Coordinates of C-alpha atoms in Angstrom, one line a residue:
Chain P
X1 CA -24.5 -19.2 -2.8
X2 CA -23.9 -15.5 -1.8
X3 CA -23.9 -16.7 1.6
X4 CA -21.3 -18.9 1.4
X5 CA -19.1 -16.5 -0.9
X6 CA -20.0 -14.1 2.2
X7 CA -18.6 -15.9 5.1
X8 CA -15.5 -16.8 2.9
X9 CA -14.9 -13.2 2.2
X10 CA -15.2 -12.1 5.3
X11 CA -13.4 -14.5 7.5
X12 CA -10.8 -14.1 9.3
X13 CA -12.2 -11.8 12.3
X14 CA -11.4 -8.2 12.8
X15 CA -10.0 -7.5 9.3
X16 CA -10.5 -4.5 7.2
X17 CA -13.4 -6.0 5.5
X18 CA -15.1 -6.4 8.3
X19 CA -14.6 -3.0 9.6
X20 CA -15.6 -1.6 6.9
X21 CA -18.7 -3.1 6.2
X22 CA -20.2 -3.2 9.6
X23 CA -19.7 0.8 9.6
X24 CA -20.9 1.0 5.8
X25 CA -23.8 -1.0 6.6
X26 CA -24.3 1.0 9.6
X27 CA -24.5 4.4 7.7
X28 CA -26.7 2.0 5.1
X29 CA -29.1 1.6 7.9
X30 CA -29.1 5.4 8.5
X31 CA -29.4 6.7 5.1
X32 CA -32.5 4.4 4.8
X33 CA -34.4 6.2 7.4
X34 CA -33.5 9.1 7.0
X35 CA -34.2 9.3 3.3
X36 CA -37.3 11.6 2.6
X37 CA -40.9 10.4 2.0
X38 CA -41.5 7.9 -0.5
X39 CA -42.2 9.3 -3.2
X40 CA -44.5 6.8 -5.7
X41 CA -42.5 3.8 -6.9
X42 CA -40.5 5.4 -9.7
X43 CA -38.2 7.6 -7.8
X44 CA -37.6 10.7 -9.7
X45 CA -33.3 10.3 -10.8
X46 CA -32.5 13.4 -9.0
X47 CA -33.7 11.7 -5.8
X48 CA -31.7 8.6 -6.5
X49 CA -28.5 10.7 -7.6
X50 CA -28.5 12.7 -4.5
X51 CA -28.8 9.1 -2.5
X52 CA -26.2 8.0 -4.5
X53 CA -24.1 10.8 -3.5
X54 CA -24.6 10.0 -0.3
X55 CA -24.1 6.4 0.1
X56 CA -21.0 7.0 -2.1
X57 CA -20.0 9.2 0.8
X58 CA -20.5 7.6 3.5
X59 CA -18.6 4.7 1.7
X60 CA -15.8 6.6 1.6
X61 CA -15.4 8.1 5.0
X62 CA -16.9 4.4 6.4
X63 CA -13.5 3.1 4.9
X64 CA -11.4 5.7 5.6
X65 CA -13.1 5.3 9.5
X66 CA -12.6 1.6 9.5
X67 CA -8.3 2.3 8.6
X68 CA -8.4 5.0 11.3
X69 CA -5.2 7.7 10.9
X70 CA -2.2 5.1 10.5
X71 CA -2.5 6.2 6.5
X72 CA -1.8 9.4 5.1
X73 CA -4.6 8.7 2.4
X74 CA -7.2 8.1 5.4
X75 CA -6.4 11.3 7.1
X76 CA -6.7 13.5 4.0
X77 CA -9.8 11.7 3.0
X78 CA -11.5 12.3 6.8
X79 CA -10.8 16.0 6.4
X80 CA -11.3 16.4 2.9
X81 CA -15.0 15.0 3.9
X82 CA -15.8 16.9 6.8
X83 CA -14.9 19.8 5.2
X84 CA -17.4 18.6 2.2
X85 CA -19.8 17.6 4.7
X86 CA -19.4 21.2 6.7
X87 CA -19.6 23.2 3.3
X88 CA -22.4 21.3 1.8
X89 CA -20.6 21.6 -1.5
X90 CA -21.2 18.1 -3.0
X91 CA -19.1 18.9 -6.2
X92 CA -16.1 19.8 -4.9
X93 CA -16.2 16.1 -3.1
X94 CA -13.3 15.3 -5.8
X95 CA -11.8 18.3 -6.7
X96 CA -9.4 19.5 -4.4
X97 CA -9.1 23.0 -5.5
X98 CA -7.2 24.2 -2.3
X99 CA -4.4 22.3 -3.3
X100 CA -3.7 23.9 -6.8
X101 CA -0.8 25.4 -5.8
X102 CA 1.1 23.0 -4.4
X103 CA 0.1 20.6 -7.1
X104 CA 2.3 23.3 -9.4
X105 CA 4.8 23.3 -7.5
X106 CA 5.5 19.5 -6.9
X107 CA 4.6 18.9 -10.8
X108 CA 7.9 21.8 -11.3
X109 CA 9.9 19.9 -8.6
X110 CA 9.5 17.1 -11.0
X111 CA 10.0 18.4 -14.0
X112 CA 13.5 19.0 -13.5
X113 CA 14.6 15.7 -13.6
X114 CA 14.7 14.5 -17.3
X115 CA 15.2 11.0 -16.9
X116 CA 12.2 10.2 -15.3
X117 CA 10.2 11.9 -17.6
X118 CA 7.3 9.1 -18.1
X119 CA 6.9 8.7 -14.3
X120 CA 6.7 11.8 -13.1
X121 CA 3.7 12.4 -15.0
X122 CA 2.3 8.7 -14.0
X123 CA 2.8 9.9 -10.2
X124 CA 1.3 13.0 -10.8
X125 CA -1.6 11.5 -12.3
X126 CA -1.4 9.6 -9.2
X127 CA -1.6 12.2 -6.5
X128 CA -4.4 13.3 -8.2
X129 CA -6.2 10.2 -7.7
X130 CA -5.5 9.6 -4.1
X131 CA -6.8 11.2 -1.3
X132 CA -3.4 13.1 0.3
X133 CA -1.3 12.3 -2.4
X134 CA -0.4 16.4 -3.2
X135 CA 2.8 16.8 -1.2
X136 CA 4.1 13.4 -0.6
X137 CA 7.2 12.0 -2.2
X138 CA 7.0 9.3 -4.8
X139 CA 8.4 6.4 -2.3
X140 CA 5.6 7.0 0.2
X141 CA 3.1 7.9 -2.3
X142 CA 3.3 4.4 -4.0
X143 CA 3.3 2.7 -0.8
X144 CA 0.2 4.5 0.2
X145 CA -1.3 3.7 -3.8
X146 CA -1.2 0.2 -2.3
X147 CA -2.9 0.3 0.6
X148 CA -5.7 2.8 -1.4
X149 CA -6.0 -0.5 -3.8
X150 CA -6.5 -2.7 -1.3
X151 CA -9.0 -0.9 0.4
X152 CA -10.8 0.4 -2.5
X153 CA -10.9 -3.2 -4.2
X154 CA -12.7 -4.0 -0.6
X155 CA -14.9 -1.3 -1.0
X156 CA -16.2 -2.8 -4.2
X157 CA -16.4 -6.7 -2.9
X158 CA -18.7 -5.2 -0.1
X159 CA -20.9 -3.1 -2.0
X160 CA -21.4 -5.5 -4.4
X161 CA -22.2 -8.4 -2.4
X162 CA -24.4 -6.1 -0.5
X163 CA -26.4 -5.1 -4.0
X164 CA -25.9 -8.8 -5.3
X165 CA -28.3 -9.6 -2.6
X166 CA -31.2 -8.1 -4.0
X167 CA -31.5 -10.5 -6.7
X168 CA -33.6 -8.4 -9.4
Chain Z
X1 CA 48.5 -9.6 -9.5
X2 CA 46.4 -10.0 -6.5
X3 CA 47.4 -6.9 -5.5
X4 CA 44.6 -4.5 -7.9
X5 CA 42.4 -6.6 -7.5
X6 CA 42.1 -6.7 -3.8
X7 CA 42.6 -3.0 -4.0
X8 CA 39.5 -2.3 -6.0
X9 CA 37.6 -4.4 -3.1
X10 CA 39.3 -2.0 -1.1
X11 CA 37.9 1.3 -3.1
X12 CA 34.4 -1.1 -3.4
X13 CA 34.6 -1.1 0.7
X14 CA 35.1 3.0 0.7
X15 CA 32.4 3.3 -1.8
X16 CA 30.6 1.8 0.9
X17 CA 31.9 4.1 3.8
X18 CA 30.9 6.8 1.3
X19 CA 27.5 5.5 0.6
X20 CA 26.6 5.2 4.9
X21 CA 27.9 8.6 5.0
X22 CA 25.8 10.3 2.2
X23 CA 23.4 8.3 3.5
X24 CA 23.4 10.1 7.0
X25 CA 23.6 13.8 5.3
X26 CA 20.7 13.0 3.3
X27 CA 17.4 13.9 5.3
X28 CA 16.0 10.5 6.8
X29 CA 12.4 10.1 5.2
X30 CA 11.9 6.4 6.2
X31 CA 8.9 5.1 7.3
X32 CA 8.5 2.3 10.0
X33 CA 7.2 -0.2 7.8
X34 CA 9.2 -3.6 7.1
X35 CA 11.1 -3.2 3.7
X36 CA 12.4 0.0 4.7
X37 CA 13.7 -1.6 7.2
X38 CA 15.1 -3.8 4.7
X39 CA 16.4 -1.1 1.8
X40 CA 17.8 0.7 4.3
X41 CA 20.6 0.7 6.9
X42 CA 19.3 2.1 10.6
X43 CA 20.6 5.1 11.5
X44 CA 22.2 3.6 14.6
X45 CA 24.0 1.3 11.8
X46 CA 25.7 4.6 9.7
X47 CA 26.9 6.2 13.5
X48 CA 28.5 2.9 14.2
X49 CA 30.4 3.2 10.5
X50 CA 31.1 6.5 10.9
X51 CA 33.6 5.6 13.8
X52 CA 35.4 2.8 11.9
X53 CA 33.9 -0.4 13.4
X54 CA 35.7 -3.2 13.8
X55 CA 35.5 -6.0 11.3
X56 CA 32.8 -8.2 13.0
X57 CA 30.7 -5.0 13.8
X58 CA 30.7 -3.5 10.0
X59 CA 29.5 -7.0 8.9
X60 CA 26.9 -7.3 11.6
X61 CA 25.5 -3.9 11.3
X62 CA 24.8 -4.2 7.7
X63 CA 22.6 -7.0 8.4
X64 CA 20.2 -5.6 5.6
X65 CA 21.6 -8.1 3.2
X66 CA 23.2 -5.7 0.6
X67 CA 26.4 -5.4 2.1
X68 CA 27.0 -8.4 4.0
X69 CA 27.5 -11.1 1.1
X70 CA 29.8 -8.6 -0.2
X71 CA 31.9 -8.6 3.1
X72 CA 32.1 -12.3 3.8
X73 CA 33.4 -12.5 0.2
X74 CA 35.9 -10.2 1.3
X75 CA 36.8 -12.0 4.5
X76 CA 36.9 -14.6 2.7
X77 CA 39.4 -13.8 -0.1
X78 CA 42.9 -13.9 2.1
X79 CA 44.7 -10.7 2.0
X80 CA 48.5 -10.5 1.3
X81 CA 50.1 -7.3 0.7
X82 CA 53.7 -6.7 -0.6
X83 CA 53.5 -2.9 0.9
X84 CA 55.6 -1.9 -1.4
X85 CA 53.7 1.5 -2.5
X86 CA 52.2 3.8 0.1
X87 CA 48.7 3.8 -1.0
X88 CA 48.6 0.3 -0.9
X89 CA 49.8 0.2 2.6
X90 CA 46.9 3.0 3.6
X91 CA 44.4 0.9 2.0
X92 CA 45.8 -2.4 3.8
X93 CA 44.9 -0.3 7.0
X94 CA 41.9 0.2 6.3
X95 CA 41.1 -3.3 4.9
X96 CA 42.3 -4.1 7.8
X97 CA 39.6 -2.6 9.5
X98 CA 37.1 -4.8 8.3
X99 CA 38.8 -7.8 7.7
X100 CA 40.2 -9.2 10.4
X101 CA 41.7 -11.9 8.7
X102 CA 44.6 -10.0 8.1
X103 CA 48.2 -11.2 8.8
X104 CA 50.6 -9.3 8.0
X105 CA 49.7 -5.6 7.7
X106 CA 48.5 -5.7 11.6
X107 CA 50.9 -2.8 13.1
X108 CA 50.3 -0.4 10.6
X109 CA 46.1 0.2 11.2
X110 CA 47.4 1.4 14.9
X111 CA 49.3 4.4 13.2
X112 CA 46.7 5.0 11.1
X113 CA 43.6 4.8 13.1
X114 CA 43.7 7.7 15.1
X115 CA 43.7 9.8 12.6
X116 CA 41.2 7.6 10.5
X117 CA 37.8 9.5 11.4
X118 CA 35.0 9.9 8.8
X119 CA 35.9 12.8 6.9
X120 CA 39.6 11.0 6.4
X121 CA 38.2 8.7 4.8
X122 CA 37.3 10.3 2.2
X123 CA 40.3 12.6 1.8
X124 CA 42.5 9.3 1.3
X125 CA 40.5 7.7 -0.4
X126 CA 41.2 9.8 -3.7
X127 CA 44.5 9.6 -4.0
X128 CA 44.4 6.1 -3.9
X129 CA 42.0 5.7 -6.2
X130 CA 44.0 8.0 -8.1
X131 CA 47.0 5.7 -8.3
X132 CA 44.8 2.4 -8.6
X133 CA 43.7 4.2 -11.8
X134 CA 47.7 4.5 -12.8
X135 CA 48.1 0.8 -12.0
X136 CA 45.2 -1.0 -13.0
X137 CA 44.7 0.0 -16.8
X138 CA 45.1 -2.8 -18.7
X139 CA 45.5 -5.6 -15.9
X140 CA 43.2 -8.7 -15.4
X141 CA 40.1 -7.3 -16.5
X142 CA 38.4 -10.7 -16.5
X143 CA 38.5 -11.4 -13.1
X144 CA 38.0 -7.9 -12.0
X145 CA 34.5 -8.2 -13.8
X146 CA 34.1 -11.3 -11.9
X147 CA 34.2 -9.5 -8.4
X148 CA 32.4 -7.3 -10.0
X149 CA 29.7 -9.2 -10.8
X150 CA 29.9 -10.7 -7.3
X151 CA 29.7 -7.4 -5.7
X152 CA 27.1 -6.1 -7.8
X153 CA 24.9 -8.6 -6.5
X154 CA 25.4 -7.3 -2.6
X155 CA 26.7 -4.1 -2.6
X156 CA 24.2 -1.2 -4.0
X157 CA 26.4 1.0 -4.7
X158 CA 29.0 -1.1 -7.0
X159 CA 26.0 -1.4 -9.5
X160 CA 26.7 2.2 -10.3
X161 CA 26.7 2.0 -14.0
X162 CA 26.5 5.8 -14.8
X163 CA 29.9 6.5 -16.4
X164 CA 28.4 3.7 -19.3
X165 CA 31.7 1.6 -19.4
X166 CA 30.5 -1.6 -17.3
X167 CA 33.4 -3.2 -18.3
X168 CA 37.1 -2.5 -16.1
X169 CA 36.1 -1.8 -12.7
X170 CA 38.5 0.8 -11.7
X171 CA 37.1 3.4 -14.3
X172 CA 33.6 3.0 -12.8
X173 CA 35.1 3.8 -9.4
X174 CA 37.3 6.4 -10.6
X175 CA 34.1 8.2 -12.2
X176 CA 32.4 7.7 -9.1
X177 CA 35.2 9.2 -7.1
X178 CA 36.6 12.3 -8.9
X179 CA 33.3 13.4 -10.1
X180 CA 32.2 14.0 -6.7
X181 CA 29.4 16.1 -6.6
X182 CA 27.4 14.8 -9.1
X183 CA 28.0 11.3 -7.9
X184 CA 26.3 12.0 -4.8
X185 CA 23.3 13.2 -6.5
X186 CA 23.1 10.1 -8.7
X187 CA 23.8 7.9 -5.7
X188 CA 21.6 9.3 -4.3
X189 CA 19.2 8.5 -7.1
X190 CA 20.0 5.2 -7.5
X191 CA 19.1 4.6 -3.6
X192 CA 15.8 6.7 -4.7
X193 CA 15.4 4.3 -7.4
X194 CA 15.9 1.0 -5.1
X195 CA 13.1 1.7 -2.7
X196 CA 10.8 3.2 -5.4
X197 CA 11.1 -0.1 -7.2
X198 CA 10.4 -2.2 -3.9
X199 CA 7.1 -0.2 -3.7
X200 CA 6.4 -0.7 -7.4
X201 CA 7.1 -4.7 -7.2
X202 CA 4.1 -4.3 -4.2
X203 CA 2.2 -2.5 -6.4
X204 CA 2.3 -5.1 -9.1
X205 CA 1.3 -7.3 -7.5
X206 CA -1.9 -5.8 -6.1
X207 CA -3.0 -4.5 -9.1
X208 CA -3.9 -7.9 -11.8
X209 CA -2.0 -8.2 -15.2
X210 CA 1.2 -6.1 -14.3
X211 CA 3.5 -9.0 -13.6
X212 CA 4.0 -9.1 -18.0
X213 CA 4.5 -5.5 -18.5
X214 CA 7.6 -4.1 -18.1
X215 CA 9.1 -0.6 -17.4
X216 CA 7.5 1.6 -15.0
X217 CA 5.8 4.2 -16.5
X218 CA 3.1 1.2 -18.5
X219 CA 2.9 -0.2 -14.8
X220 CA 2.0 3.3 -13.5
X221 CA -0.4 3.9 -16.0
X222 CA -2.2 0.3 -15.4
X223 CA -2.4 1.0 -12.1
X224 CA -3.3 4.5 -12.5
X225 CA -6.0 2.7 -14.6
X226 CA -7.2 -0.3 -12.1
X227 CA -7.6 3.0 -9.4
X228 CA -10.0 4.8 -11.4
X229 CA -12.1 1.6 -12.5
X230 CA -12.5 1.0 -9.0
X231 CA -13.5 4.0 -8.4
X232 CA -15.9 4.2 -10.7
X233 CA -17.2 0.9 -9.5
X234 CA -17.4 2.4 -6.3
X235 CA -19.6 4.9 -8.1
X236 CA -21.8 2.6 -10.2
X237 CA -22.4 0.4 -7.0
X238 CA -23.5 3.3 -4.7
X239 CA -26.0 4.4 -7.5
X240 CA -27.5 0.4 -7.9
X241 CA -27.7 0.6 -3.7
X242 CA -29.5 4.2 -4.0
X243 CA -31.6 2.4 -6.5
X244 CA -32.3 -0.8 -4.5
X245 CA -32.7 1.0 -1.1
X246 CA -36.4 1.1 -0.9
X247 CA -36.9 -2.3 -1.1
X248 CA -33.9 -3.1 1.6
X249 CA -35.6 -5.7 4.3
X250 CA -36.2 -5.0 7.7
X251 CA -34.0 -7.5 9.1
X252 CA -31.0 -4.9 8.9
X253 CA -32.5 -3.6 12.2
X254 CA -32.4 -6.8 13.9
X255 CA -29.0 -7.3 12.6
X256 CA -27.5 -4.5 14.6
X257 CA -29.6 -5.0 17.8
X258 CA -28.4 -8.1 17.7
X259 CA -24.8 -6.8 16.9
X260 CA -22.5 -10.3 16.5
X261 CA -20.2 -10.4 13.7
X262 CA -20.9 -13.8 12.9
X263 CA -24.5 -12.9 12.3
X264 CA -24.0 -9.5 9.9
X265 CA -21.6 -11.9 7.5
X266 CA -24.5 -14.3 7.8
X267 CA -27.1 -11.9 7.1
X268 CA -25.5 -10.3 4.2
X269 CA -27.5 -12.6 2.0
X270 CA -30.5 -12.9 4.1
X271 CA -30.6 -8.9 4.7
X272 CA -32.6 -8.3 1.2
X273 CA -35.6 -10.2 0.5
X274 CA -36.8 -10.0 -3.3
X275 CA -40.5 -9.1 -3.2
X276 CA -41.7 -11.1 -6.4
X277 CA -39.6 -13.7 -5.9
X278 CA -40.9 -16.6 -4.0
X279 CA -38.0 -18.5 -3.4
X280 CA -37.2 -20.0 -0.3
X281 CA -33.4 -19.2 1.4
X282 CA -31.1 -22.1 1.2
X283 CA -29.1 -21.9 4.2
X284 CA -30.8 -20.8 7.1
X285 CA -28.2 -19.0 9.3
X286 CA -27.6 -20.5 13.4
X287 CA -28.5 -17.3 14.9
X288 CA -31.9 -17.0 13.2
X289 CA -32.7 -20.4 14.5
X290 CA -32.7 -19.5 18.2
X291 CA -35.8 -17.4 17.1
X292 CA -38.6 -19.3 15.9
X293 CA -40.2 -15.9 14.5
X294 CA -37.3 -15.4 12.0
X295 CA -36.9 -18.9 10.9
X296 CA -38.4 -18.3 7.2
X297 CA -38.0 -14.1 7.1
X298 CA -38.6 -14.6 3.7
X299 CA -42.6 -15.1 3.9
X300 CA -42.7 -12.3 6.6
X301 CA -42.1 -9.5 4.5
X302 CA -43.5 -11.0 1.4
X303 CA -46.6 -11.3 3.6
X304 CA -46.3 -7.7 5.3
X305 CA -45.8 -6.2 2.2
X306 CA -48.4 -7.7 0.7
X307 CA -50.9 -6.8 2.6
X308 CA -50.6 -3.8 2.4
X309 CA -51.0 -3.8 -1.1
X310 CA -54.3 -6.0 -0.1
X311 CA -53.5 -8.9 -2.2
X312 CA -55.5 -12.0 -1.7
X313 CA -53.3 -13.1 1.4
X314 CA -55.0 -16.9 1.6
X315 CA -52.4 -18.8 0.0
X316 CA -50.0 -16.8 2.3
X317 CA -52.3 -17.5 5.5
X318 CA -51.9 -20.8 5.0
X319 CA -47.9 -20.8 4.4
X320 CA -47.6 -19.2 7.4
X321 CA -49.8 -21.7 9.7
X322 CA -46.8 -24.2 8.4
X323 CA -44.0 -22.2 9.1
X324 CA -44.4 -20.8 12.6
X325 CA -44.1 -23.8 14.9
X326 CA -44.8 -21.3 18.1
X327 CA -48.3 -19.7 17.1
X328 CA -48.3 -17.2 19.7
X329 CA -44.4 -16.2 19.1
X330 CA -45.3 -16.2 15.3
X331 CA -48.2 -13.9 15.7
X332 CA -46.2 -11.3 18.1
X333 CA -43.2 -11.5 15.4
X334 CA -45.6 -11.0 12.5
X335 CA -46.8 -7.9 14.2
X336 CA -43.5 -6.5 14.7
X337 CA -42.5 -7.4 11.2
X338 CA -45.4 -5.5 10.1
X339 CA -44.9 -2.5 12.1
X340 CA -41.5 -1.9 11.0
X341 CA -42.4 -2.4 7.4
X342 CA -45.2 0.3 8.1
X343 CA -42.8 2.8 9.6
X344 CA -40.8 2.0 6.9
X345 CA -42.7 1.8 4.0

């Protein structure tokens, strides 16, 4: 039954999904061996957080890989996790505190204009969420929203189908 | 009687004139991507406008669909002047300009267009619209709301609706004209507004159950709200794989050695074997057929890993004396699988 779903979902050649989840299964792979000693059968939760972390990770930058640089969202997100990876800071993975300042800023630009009141605080809730969206304008940030839906809602088909096959 | 009401397509067409120019003063932000192409005019489109196109060339370059419906209903609506009043006979020049089906206004445009140039335009175009505001008060509003309603379909601009009296069309344009400044800015807007809404239409339809709310600021939220679920997902998912990694089956490695694409959407399902579970897989996948050794991976790792937990392996001796067909082959694979599963385990 999976299998079949899986050969639906993935079909037609060369798409995104497929990109993305040779690459994610790829770093899988990696993360697998190079996880530390096994430890007895119940892993201790910090171990599994920390492998969480990590497969969470390199799902990220395996997607944002797999688009390559033609989005804005796929550039921030590469450099946003090299410099996570670089600075080993896992917590900051989601914060972007360098960008504080221009988050003011954009958040005052908008402010001005009453009339659109209610969606200058939906976009700015926006930027927050995706990767790049701090200094782009509202046009470009929607149309980049979409393409970050699409790719995220991927994501999720992957991963799950890949933890659906473990059956317990 | 036809005379103000072809004279307010007239100040519909300068509206237009003013709308490319604006257009060209305002920084360019567009992307490549197809429905900008469609929102807005090329560049190439608003240089050819600036220097007063002919008729056929105004109507072919705005080929993006908002403006052309509203200039063949132009063309098509025949043009007869009585040229009695000089504004009239400046804006029969420059109807002229883009309707060629003009008859009898056809020696004056040759006066007037050398000094027609794009910054003229907009210098004559207030004093007419100055006098179509004298002359039009009170006269025919009906079927000026039906050109109206016409050109509101095609033309962006017409659909300016800021002054809040939608119903005698000279008063909109008059608003839009004398009021200069801050027409620009909410032209500008409303432009804004057009390709913002394009996006969000996309948007809504990506993201499930916004096609029944209306108003953009619920949208935003819901999608705001289908972004962070799927994040999370993302989340919850990564924490089930870090979970489920041990028990991950060895095939992965053979997977990418053997790197076809068919083969890893195959081998999604077969890639985890369930330890416990003794059930057979369904569909056995081409690729693994070619390879005798991996034609039931389900009893090879339930057998490896059993063994090493020194279970009684009889019942799983005898299993695999009916799976193998190639003894030899089977007994090299079952040593391979076993190895890996050591390294591994």
């Amino acid at each position: 039954m999976t299998l079949a779903r899986d050969t639906a979902m993935k079909n037609p050649t060369n798409s995104l999904k497929r990109r993305f989840s040779l690459k994610f299964l790829k770093t899988l792979v990696r993360i697998r061996k190079s996880r530390p000693p096994p430890s007895p059968s119940a892993s201790s939760s910090w171990e599994i957080r920390w492998r969480a972390q990590k497969i969470k990770l390199a799902a990220y930058s395996s997607m944002a890989l797999s688009v390559g640089s033609k989005r804005t969202w796929s550039r921030a997100l590469t450099m946003k996790l090299r410099a996570t990876m670089g600075n080993r800071r896992w917590s900051s993975w989601k914060g972007s505190k360098k960008m504080t300042k221009r988050r003011i800023v954009a958040k005052k630009n908008m402010e001005k204009r009453h009339l659109e009141k209610d969606m200058n605080s939906g976009l700015q809730q926006l930027r927050q969420l995706v990767p790049g969206g701090e200094s782009m304008d509202p046009r470009s940030l929607l149309e980049e929203t979409a393409h970050f839906v699409r790719c995220l809602e991927t994501q999720v088909r992957v991963m799950r189908s890949i933890v659906e096959g473990f059956p317990c | 009687m036809e005379l103000p009401a072809r004279s307010n397509e007239i100040a519909l067409e300068y509206f237009q004139f003013h709308d490319e120019i604006r257009r060209l003063m305002a920084p360019p932000t567009e992307n490549a991507s197809s429905f900008t192409a469609l929102l807005e005019l090329p560049h190439s489109s608003a240089v050819e406008l600036l220097h007063l196109p002919e008729p056929f060339k105004y109507s072919a370059v705005a080929s993006s669909g908002s403006l052309k419906p509203y200039f063949q209903h132009l063309g098509a609506g025949g043009m007869c002047f009585s040229a009695n009043s000089a504004p009239v006979e400046r804006a029969s020049t420059f109807a002229v300009e883009t309707d060629a089906s003009s008859h009898k206004v056809k020696d004056e445009p040759q006066a007037e267009t050398t000094e027609s140039d794009s910054n003229p335009i907009i210098s004559l175009s207030q004093p007419l619209l100055s006098d179509f505001d004298k002359e039009d008060k009170g006269q025919m509003p009906g079927k000026r709301k039906d050109r109206e309603k016409k050109a509101k379909g095609s033309a962006k601009k017409s659909k300016n609706q800021s002054s809040g009296d939608a119903e005698e069309l000279p008063y909109v344009h008059v608003r839009a004209r004398r009021g200069e400044a801050t027409d620009r800015h909410s032209l500008a807007e409303r432009a804004r507004r057009e390709k913002i809404n394009a996006r969000m239409k996309l948007l809504r339809e990506l993201v499930p159950g916004c096609n029944k709310i209306s108003g953009t600021a619920l949208v935003l939220d819901e999608i705001i709200n289908h972004v962070q679920t799927l994040q999370r997902q993302v989340e919850l998912l990564s924490m089930r794989l870090a979970a489920e990694t041990p028990r991950m089956d060895v095939n992965l490695d053979s997977i990418f050695t053997t790197e076809s694409a068919s083969l890893v959407d195959q081998s999604f399902s077969n890639m985890v074997y369930p330890l416990p579970c003794s059930d057979p897989q369904p569909n056995i996948p081409r690729q693994y057929q070619q390879y005798p050794w991996h034609l039931n991976p389900l009893q090879h790792p339930m057998w490896v890993r059993e063994e090493l937990k020194n279970n009684p392996i009889t019942s799983k001796n005898s299993h695999m004396s009916d799976d193998s067909p190639a003894n030899p082959a089977a007994m090299h694979s079952r040593a391979m699988e076993k190895d890996r599963a050591m390294k591994i385990e």
